[in-house]
């Protein structure tokens, strides 16, 4: 396998991170839900892809109203996923295979079943009375201000005991913690230390820009459109997108907290953070604020490449806007995760393009400057599952159906073995169905086919590892027509030209005379197409040439 390539502390820079959604990865108990032992069993599959790390979505104790993003105990494993001993075994096996493990810290809010909230809501003068965002009603009894929940409706819920409202950015059962209270920060950092001591290599920080709210609880203004923005807001079925979120999130106080977080991490060796920034048009500025200076987060991801657009113009705009805004920071690019439609389905125009798009997308992602996140199943070229309303489990989808069907379509179980019940995911009925066309794409099928999407992922990630310049080399765009994406990556003695044609028609790229073209480089799955100094490309094609 690939050669080790980084200083121990810097492993995250340019890393390939594979996201595991534990509930849908591998079940070992027959209850239809994935578990930690299942992850351990399948770590070999992940390692065989040649990735550096895994990111585990939450496996903590939780009533599962938001599939574990509603934590009721930060320091224990939910019984449906196993035990702390199972976690330790999984971690040890991952490390044995050379994989780092990043876990998901969901600290902006807790579950309403968390003992902290149970105590907080019990009276106005208990020791944790101020641990959440409580506020009196307006004189007419309505909510303190106009803040909205991302999952629909007001961002406030009335509590009859305290006779006050509490704030929630997501479900009513996900009350927001009050980060202005130093005791809350202390308690959360203690839970982070718990996992650091257990040996995790880092954290994905859920909704990292939502930690603080405006102390004065000012109303958000209506949405002010920004034509230059690349960031995505909530889907337009959701009135959340009708506000500029000036006061309910991304408050300046967060920077000081992130420094505290980093100082704690730096007591340990080689630990890293990746923050999730959902901040619409302001996302890049927020990433710059959070990742500059080497004293806050290591890297962040935004929703820029998680939308429907797979054009040269869009990718160039995202990367260039990032380069302008974030001069001293680091990004983690992704096309898919557990919150968005699978990218193959977002990008294809017809079903027969599935394989081609899957391959082109991972090749493009692997050549961008930044770390990258892959989402389980994308290495098989899985499409978005089309689920009936009766099958839905995501409260977000249930709330906005049929205008928006939520996130279950990308969360269906991994297909491992074509011939087995539920494609080898579980011997019991899975919590979400395994689509038939996913079973045909199972790992055991694709392993045997030389040109499968799965083998393309392995070869492409090996190509990335072999070329040091792709980890953290400079990236510059070249002048090209709008439909073509042409850029160089350069580090040390190596300089590579990449040209992508994301359209469906043939195209050519004529490099400037000043560029001294060297030998074409064969990139897995895409032949070399240099003819008389011109790069000729088919539709949905790419090429690489040494400079
Ligand atoms: C972002 C997570 O990715 C998403 O799945 C979750 O619903 C929200 N945060 C709330 O925690």
XYZ file of C-alpha atoms and ligand atoms in Angstrom:
558
model
C 0.000 0.000 0.000
C 0.925 3.665 -0.178
C 3.955 5.132 1.533
C 3.600 7.115 4.763
C 3.924 10.716 3.845
C 3.493 13.262 6.611
C 4.850 14.631 9.812
C 2.808 13.033 12.573
C 1.185 16.312 13.620
C 0.316 17.369 10.102
C -1.480 14.239 8.928
C -4.768 16.099 8.421
C -3.390 18.520 5.803
C -4.468 17.061 2.479
C -5.875 13.946 4.180
C -8.603 11.784 2.685
C -11.312 11.236 5.292
C -13.994 8.565 4.901
C -17.282 9.311 6.650
C -19.033 6.387 8.290
C -22.710 6.752 9.173
C -22.744 4.005 11.850
C -26.485 3.309 11.746
C -26.201 2.287 8.082
C -22.738 0.761 7.807
C -22.865 -2.843 9.083
C -25.192 -4.537 11.530
C -23.839 -7.458 13.576
C -26.812 -8.092 15.878
C -29.693 -8.504 13.441
C -31.624 -5.518 14.793
C -31.500 -3.768 11.424
C -29.192 -1.006 12.616
C -25.453 -0.744 12.156
C -23.153 -0.891 15.181
C -19.550 -0.396 16.284
C -18.638 -4.071 15.891
C -19.904 -3.809 12.334
C -17.561 -0.901 11.711
C -14.652 -2.894 13.124
C -15.565 -5.782 10.854
C -15.492 -3.545 7.789
C -12.438 -1.417 8.553
C -10.481 -3.538 6.072
C -12.760 -2.266 3.304
C -12.059 1.337 4.279
C -8.322 0.769 4.599
C -8.269 -0.885 1.178
C -9.453 2.388 -0.344
C -6.239 4.031 0.806
C -7.791 6.754 2.963
C -6.062 8.394 5.929
C -8.888 8.662 8.429
C -12.477 7.872 9.230
C -15.048 10.311 10.559
C -17.732 8.570 12.598
C -21.140 10.204 12.787
C -22.519 10.168 16.366
C -22.732 6.898 18.296
C -23.331 8.498 21.720
C -26.312 7.872 24.002
C -29.287 9.536 22.388
C -33.054 9.273 22.025
C -32.255 9.356 18.253
C -34.818 12.024 17.390
C -32.224 13.402 14.947
C -30.423 10.079 14.435
C -27.900 10.684 17.198
C -27.302 14.394 16.582
C -29.306 14.817 19.795
C -26.938 13.600 22.494
C -28.091 12.696 26.003
C -24.686 11.517 27.282
C -21.475 12.705 25.610
C -19.327 10.141 27.384
C -21.093 6.898 26.617
C -22.039 4.754 23.629
C -25.707 4.258 22.852
C -26.644 0.597 23.488
C -27.895 0.283 19.906
C -24.298 0.835 18.742
C -22.591 -1.243 21.464
C -20.397 -0.332 24.404
C -17.337 1.736 25.241
C -15.332 -1.499 25.039
C -16.589 -1.956 21.463
C -15.452 1.582 20.715
C -11.994 0.908 22.144
C -11.710 -2.273 20.070
C -12.760 -0.393 16.937
C -10.244 2.367 17.636
C -7.420 -0.123 18.216
C -8.188 -1.964 14.984
C -8.378 1.297 13.015
C -4.991 2.329 14.371
C -3.560 -1.079 13.575
C -4.660 -0.559 9.976
C -3.099 2.910 9.900
C -6.409 4.789 10.004
C -6.970 7.867 12.165
C -10.365 8.188 13.855
C -12.304 11.450 14.041
C -15.527 11.518 16.044
C -18.484 13.877 15.716
C -18.888 16.333 18.591
C -22.408 17.762 18.627
C -21.986 20.396 21.306
C -24.041 23.299 20.028
C -27.149 21.619 21.420
C -28.036 18.553 23.477
C -31.069 16.302 23.538
C -33.895 17.491 25.793
C -33.272 14.177 27.633
C -29.747 15.220 28.625
C -29.557 15.540 32.453
C -28.240 19.097 32.005
C -31.436 20.157 30.254
C -33.689 18.180 32.585
C -32.161 20.143 35.475
C -32.114 23.439 33.603
C -35.805 23.322 32.784
C -36.820 22.320 36.327
C -36.775 25.885 37.735
C -35.388 29.360 37.155
C -32.856 29.119 39.953
C -31.255 25.682 39.787
C -27.440 25.471 39.284
C -27.905 24.850 35.541
C -30.724 27.374 35.061
C -28.554 29.404 32.682
C -26.979 26.497 30.758
C -29.450 26.838 27.874
C -30.865 29.876 26.075
C -33.921 30.843 28.105
C -35.908 34.027 27.545
C -39.160 35.620 28.677
C -42.023 35.921 26.235
C -42.945 39.254 24.689
C -45.784 40.998 26.583
C -48.269 39.418 24.159
C -46.963 35.924 24.976
C -45.230 35.347 21.658
C -41.608 34.231 21.247
C -38.804 36.629 22.270
C -37.778 37.337 18.663
C -38.137 36.159 15.052
C -35.487 33.405 15.052
C -36.467 30.260 13.168
C -35.602 26.580 13.426
C -33.823 24.954 10.474
C -36.169 22.014 10.824
C -39.257 24.226 10.487
C -41.272 26.638 12.623
C -40.088 29.073 15.293
C -36.672 28.690 16.916
C -38.303 28.907 20.370
C -40.336 26.466 22.445
C -42.461 27.349 25.460
C -41.800 25.627 28.763
C -44.730 25.626 31.196
C -42.641 25.081 34.340
C -40.229 27.966 33.847
C -42.860 30.007 32.010
C -40.171 30.924 29.528
C -39.103 30.034 26.021
C -35.930 28.103 25.197
C -34.083 28.374 21.930
C -33.502 25.528 19.469
C -31.868 25.869 16.046
C -32.972 22.363 15.093
C -35.697 20.144 16.644
C -37.714 21.201 19.668
C -35.980 18.266 21.384
C -32.529 19.773 20.610
C -32.259 22.768 22.963
C -29.307 25.086 22.337
C -26.594 25.285 24.976
C -25.715 28.749 26.275
C -22.044 29.155 25.388
C -21.927 32.576 27.067
C -21.887 30.684 30.351
C -18.257 29.646 31.183
C -19.487 26.597 33.123
C -21.047 25.258 29.936
C -17.766 25.662 28.065
C -15.906 23.939 30.896
C -18.328 21.006 30.986
C -18.138 20.517 27.225
C -14.348 20.663 27.153
C -14.322 17.994 29.845
C -16.243 15.665 27.533
C -13.770 16.435 24.748
C -10.907 15.496 27.048
C -12.668 12.218 27.820
C -12.368 11.177 24.147
C -8.864 12.586 23.739
C -7.750 10.428 26.655
C -9.363 7.425 24.974
C -7.141 8.044 21.974
C -9.311 9.582 19.237
C -7.353 11.522 16.617
C -9.737 14.394 16.225
C -13.207 15.809 16.015
C -15.707 16.849 13.425
C -17.473 19.781 15.045
C -21.149 19.830 14.208
C -22.586 23.257 13.314
C -19.485 24.929 14.729
C -20.705 28.441 13.932
C -23.947 27.955 15.891
C -22.346 27.865 19.351
C -23.096 31.437 20.376
C -26.202 33.592 19.944
C -26.618 37.357 20.261
C -26.945 38.199 23.948
C -29.443 40.958 23.170
C -31.597 38.518 21.190
C -32.006 40.957 18.294
C -34.304 40.061 15.383
C -32.653 38.723 12.235
C -33.179 40.929 9.167
C -34.826 39.533 6.012
C -32.511 37.691 3.635
C -30.302 40.031 1.639
C -29.335 38.270 -1.584
C -25.659 38.388 -2.490
C -24.998 37.654 -6.187
C -21.349 36.849 -5.397
C -22.237 34.270 -2.790
C -21.264 30.678 -3.387
C -22.678 29.386 -0.089
C -25.908 27.431 0.010
C -28.774 28.355 2.285
C -31.570 26.086 3.449
C -33.789 24.656 0.693
C -36.328 27.218 -0.461
C -39.216 25.184 0.951
C -37.966 26.356 4.310
C -38.591 29.914 5.558
C -35.251 29.681 7.428
C -33.674 30.768 4.136
C -35.714 33.989 4.190
C -33.551 35.534 6.911
C -29.984 36.758 7.077
C -28.800 34.916 10.173
C -26.989 37.831 11.720
C -27.883 37.233 15.337
C -28.788 33.591 15.908
C -25.359 32.242 14.903
C -21.758 33.111 13.918
C -21.194 35.508 16.812
C -17.700 36.948 17.389
C -17.357 35.326 20.838
C -16.921 31.935 19.174
C -13.340 32.685 18.131
C -12.190 32.812 21.761
C -13.939 29.528 22.498
C -12.317 27.839 19.494
C -8.940 28.965 20.827
C -9.721 27.243 24.117
C -10.733 24.140 22.217
C -7.467 24.175 20.256
C -5.374 24.739 23.358
C -6.894 21.590 24.829
C -6.189 19.614 21.640
C -2.622 20.851 21.559
C -1.967 19.226 24.930
C -2.105 15.979 22.916
C -0.088 14.988 19.854
C -1.406 14.857 16.320
C -5.064 15.649 16.966
C -7.152 17.615 14.454
C -10.523 19.288 14.020
C -12.788 19.808 11.061
C -15.633 22.239 11.609
C -18.951 22.243 9.794
C -19.772 25.784 8.726
C -23.318 26.358 7.534
C -23.429 30.074 7.109
C -24.839 30.761 3.644
C -23.125 33.664 1.907
C -20.798 34.338 4.857
C -19.401 30.807 4.998
C -15.992 31.557 3.541
C -15.378 34.519 5.812
C -16.326 32.299 8.719
C -13.925 29.574 7.564
C -11.184 32.205 7.334
C -11.946 33.433 10.857
C -11.969 29.906 12.280
C -8.964 28.321 10.534
C -6.401 31.135 10.292
C -3.479 31.589 12.639
C -2.922 27.954 13.588
C -4.606 28.523 16.960
C -8.229 27.579 16.271
C -9.631 24.863 13.990
C -7.381 22.923 11.627
C -9.923 22.940 8.809
C -13.572 23.519 7.979
C -16.041 22.460 5.352
C -18.867 24.453 3.863
C -21.838 23.485 1.703
C -20.430 25.047 -1.473
C -19.806 21.824 -3.402
C -22.782 20.058 -1.844
C -25.347 21.665 -4.177
C -26.645 20.665 -7.617
C -24.020 22.483 -9.668
C -21.256 20.409 -11.301
C -19.961 22.891 -13.829
C -16.482 24.239 -14.392
C -17.725 27.728 -13.593
C -19.117 26.709 -10.248
C -16.115 24.675 -9.106
C -13.749 27.466 -10.185
C -15.838 30.076 -8.391
C -15.931 28.012 -5.182
C -12.203 27.341 -5.153
C -11.193 30.857 -6.185
C -13.534 32.481 -3.662
C -12.019 30.217 -1.055
C -8.469 31.115 -2.118
C -9.279 34.830 -1.904
C -11.075 34.642 1.429
C -8.940 32.073 3.228
C -5.293 32.857 2.685
C -4.119 31.282 5.910
C -6.430 28.369 6.645
C -7.472 25.011 5.322
C -10.561 23.547 3.717
C -12.028 20.092 3.495
C -13.898 19.584 0.215
C -16.694 17.063 -0.250
C -19.400 16.280 -2.778
C -21.522 14.159 -0.440
C -22.363 13.600 3.196
C -25.266 12.353 5.304
C -27.195 15.621 4.910
C -27.442 16.016 1.140
C -28.632 14.038 -1.882
C -25.934 11.706 -3.168
C -23.829 13.593 -5.675
C -24.114 11.104 -8.507
C -27.857 11.739 -8.546
C -27.331 15.489 -8.270
C -24.929 15.610 -11.194
C -26.180 13.069 -13.781
C -28.502 13.975 -16.632
C -29.345 10.346 -17.488
C -28.933 7.049 -15.583
C -26.250 5.778 -17.982
C -23.926 8.588 -16.864
C -23.770 7.238 -13.314
C -20.386 5.499 -13.534
C -18.746 8.196 -15.599
C -19.856 10.985 -13.265
C -18.880 8.992 -10.170
C -15.370 8.499 -11.573
C -14.909 12.024 -12.846
C -16.116 13.519 -9.556
C -13.640 11.593 -7.371
C -10.813 12.368 -9.771
C -11.671 16.070 -9.585
C -12.055 16.012 -5.801
C -8.682 14.272 -5.462
C -6.898 16.976 -7.418
C -8.252 19.989 -5.489
C -6.110 21.735 -2.912
C -7.457 20.815 0.513
C -8.361 17.748 2.502
C -11.280 15.714 1.190
C -14.188 13.875 2.751
C -15.828 10.862 1.150
C -19.191 9.583 2.281
C -19.810 5.849 2.680
C -21.250 4.317 -0.473
C -19.969 6.949 -2.859
C -17.065 4.591 -3.626
C -19.724 2.324 -5.141
C -21.291 5.134 -7.159
C -24.535 4.790 -5.193
C -27.447 6.946 -6.275
C -29.940 8.723 -4.023
C -32.542 6.179 -2.859
C -36.105 6.971 -3.768
C -38.118 6.251 -0.625
C -41.841 6.156 0.035
C -43.231 8.527 2.657
C -43.931 5.496 4.904
C -40.213 4.666 4.924
C -38.997 8.109 5.977
C -37.274 8.458 9.337
C -35.710 11.902 9.068
C -37.843 14.460 10.952
C -36.677 17.172 8.554
C -38.053 15.252 5.559
C -41.259 14.265 7.324
C -41.858 17.946 8.184
C -41.384 19.270 4.650
C -42.705 16.346 2.601
C -43.533 16.361 -0.298
C -41.742 19.588 -1.231
C -38.522 18.290 0.315
C -38.049 14.644 1.174
C -35.251 15.064 3.696
C -32.033 13.137 4.105
C -33.022 9.470 4.266
C -32.277 8.905 0.578
C -28.541 9.182 1.213
C -28.660 7.259 4.503
C -29.800 3.823 3.307
C -27.586 0.879 4.357
C -24.307 -0.061 2.674
C -24.632 -2.960 0.231
C -21.847 -5.458 0.958
C -22.880 -8.753 -0.642
C -25.193 -8.912 -3.606
C -26.530 -12.390 -2.892
C -27.277 -11.923 0.799
C -30.457 -10.691 2.476
C -30.454 -6.879 2.583
C -27.199 -6.997 0.622
C -25.332 -8.308 3.660
C -26.024 -5.246 5.788
C -28.205 -7.025 8.338
C -29.970 -10.333 8.863
C -32.967 -8.383 10.198
C -35.173 -5.760 8.562
C -33.007 -2.668 8.092
C -34.136 0.659 9.559
C -34.227 1.987 5.986
C -34.619 -0.323 2.991
C -31.673 -1.311 0.783
C -32.720 -0.335 -2.764
C -32.508 -3.165 -5.318
C -30.279 -1.168 -7.624
C -27.874 -0.620 -4.705
C -27.642 -4.372 -4.066
C -26.432 -4.830 -7.644
C -23.601 -2.395 -6.867
C -22.493 -4.247 -3.720
C -18.851 -4.302 -2.700
C -18.401 -8.013 -3.525
C -19.602 -7.394 -7.086
C -17.469 -4.338 -7.756
C -14.314 -5.784 -6.218
C -14.137 -8.294 -9.055
C -14.592 -5.801 -11.890
C -11.365 -4.080 -12.910
C -13.019 -0.885 -14.153
C -15.681 -0.582 -11.424
C -16.284 2.665 -9.585
C -14.919 1.027 -6.445
C -11.625 0.053 -8.093
C -11.467 3.500 -9.680
C -11.639 5.056 -6.203
C -8.755 2.837 -5.029
C -6.629 3.706 -8.040
C -7.433 7.423 -7.874
C -6.644 7.690 -4.180
C -3.381 5.840 -4.806
C -2.597 8.401 -7.541
C -3.245 11.195 -5.050
C -0.951 9.625 -2.492
C 1.832 9.168 -5.016
C 1.830 12.847 -5.965
C 2.936 14.962 -3.047
C 1.806 18.076 -4.909
C -1.822 16.951 -4.606
C -1.665 16.940 -0.807
C -0.816 20.549 -0.237
C 0.851 21.923 -3.350
C -0.165 25.330 -4.731
C -3.148 25.509 -7.033
C -3.607 28.131 -9.781
C -6.290 28.406 -12.414
C -5.404 28.970 -16.042
C -7.363 31.008 -18.504
C -9.818 28.745 -20.349
C -13.281 28.985 -21.782
C -16.063 28.778 -19.219
C -16.806 25.100 -19.693
C -13.274 23.925 -19.051
C -11.570 23.739 -15.709
C -7.815 24.103 -16.140
C -5.448 24.434 -13.205
C -1.955 23.609 -12.090
C -0.778 21.969 -8.888
C 2.788 22.610 -7.890
C 5.127 21.611 -5.105
C 8.880 21.232 -4.959
C 10.053 19.991 -8.342
C 6.643 18.741 -9.476
C 4.204 20.800 -11.527
C 1.091 19.206 -13.033
C -1.552 20.621 -15.346
C -5.086 19.300 -14.921
C -7.841 19.921 -17.443
C -11.436 18.840 -16.804
C -14.325 18.954 -19.234
C -17.496 18.761 -17.135
C -19.775 19.233 -20.126
C -21.267 16.435 -22.172
C -19.727 17.572 -25.473
C -16.189 17.172 -26.805
C -13.892 20.069 -26.029
C -10.296 21.102 -26.399
C -7.881 23.141 -24.374
C -5.033 24.993 -26.015
C -2.462 25.848 -23.355
C -0.760 29.244 -23.557
C 2.512 29.205 -25.531
C 4.388 30.157 -22.388
C 3.468 26.812 -20.774
C 6.170 24.237 -21.434
C 4.195 21.006 -21.781
C 5.935 17.846 -20.675
C 4.741 14.273 -20.892
C 1.064 13.464 -20.479
C 0.464 11.616 -17.247
C -1.891 8.708 -17.164
C -4.569 9.256 -14.530
C -6.587 6.158 -13.555
C -9.603 5.819 -15.815
C -8.714 8.686 -18.135
C -6.292 8.340 -21.052
C -3.777 10.936 -22.189
C -5.054 13.187 -24.997
C -2.276 15.521 -25.983
C -2.115 16.169 -29.746
C 0.134 18.805 -31.291
C 0.128 20.879 -28.146
C -3.669 20.716 -27.759
C -5.519 18.701 -25.141
C -8.525 16.992 -26.697
C -11.253 15.850 -24.375
C -14.439 13.857 -24.701
C -17.542 14.895 -22.827
C -17.121 14.268 -19.066
C -13.399 13.749 -19.403
C -10.095 14.935 -17.975
C -6.379 14.898 -18.680
C -3.141 15.568 -16.859
C 0.171 16.769 -18.303
C 3.494 17.411 -16.615
C 4.833 20.936 -16.880
C -25.582 18.978 11.238
C -25.634 17.496 11.041
O -24.786 17.161 9.987
C -27.072 17.121 10.790
O -27.219 15.776 10.418
C -27.873 17.423 12.035
O -29.243 17.183 11.793
C -27.683 18.885 12.454
N -26.319 19.291 12.431
C -28.187 19.098 13.854
O -27.280 18.536 14.756
